[in-house]
């Protein structure tokens, strides 16, 4: 399979003034909050609309590989599951959410890049994914070069959107939304011809009951996306603790179990567990 390397994305897009995410009541600015009774809480940023990775279900529960990784890490940091407060961190909000101290950690399909490392620190990586395309089952788009006169949807502040513009489809008509589920609706109703992001995310959508048979992944490995756990810039103590937790999660088999539980239903063939500190360029 063709493996095309995409260099680190250049200038990511940041909204100038992002509205505060749901994090009322905590002015400690370190992503933790002391609440009476339930013990100290840890605020962790995840995605809410990515089945298999980070999903908030209508009953208010949370599931996905990122959720499981974050839950394991939190436990190693001394927080039980009931001490975790999940916060939605959309792609474009992640750096700001960490800088402001809205959350202590982010586990949200968050690729480690040199550009982001200027603003935040990362533990990991804990998963290697690759950018791909999701198209309708009857689409004739098979290669990235097929996109150049087509309508393509991605998400503001993502490496996926940057890579399209900088590298593999500069002439595509790219429209960026706030989240990938919005792109999925646009793909379904014919507003766009393809949705591009990590294969891990796309596989999760394609496997949803309501979409079965409607979409297909192109199977292109357009980039290497090394998922890291984001922490506030300079918080090396937390980076070290999270790295230790991730190593333990792999060595005790919990990582593999989380992979099977979350990616099995989507038939997503993941890469093996990355080594901490080793970024695949
Ligand atoms: N992993 C890529 C990124 O960090 C795409 C997925 C996302 O937007 O969360 O930008």
GROMACS .gro file of C-alpha atoms and ligand atoms in nm, residues 47 91 94 108-111 116 158-160 180 197-198 201 225 227, ligand 1:
model
   27
   47UNK     CA    1  -1.414   1.406   2.158
   91UNK     CA    2  -1.002   1.980   1.729
   94UNK     CA    3  -0.736   2.164   2.223
  108UNK     CA    4  -0.883   1.324   2.175
  109UNK     CA    5  -0.728   1.171   1.860
  110UNK     CA    6  -0.466   1.440   1.922
  111UNK     CA    7  -0.169   1.402   1.690
  116UNK     CA    8   0.152   2.193   1.853
  158UNK     CA    9  -0.694   1.933   1.252
  159UNK     CA   10  -0.384   1.797   1.085
  160UNK     CA   11  -0.623   1.641   0.832
  180UNK     CA   12  -1.627   1.517   1.191
  197UNK     CA   13  -0.935   1.240   0.862
  198UNK     CA   14  -0.768   0.952   1.044
  201UNK     CA   15  -1.210   0.775   1.312
  225UNK     CA   16  -0.083   1.044   1.301
  227UNK     CA   17  -0.174   1.015   1.902
  282LIG     N1   18  -0.539   1.328   1.454
  282LIG     C1   19  -0.566   1.445   1.377
  282LIG     C2   20  -0.544   1.570   1.457
  282LIG     O1   21  -0.500   1.568   1.564
  282LIG     C3   22  -0.706   1.444   1.318
  282LIG     C4   23  -0.815   1.407   1.413
  282LIG     C5   24  -0.864   1.523   1.496
  282LIG     O2   25  -0.891   1.633   1.442
  282LIG     O3   26  -0.880   1.502   1.616
  282LIG     O4   27  -0.569   1.680   1.412
   0.00000   0.00000   0.00000
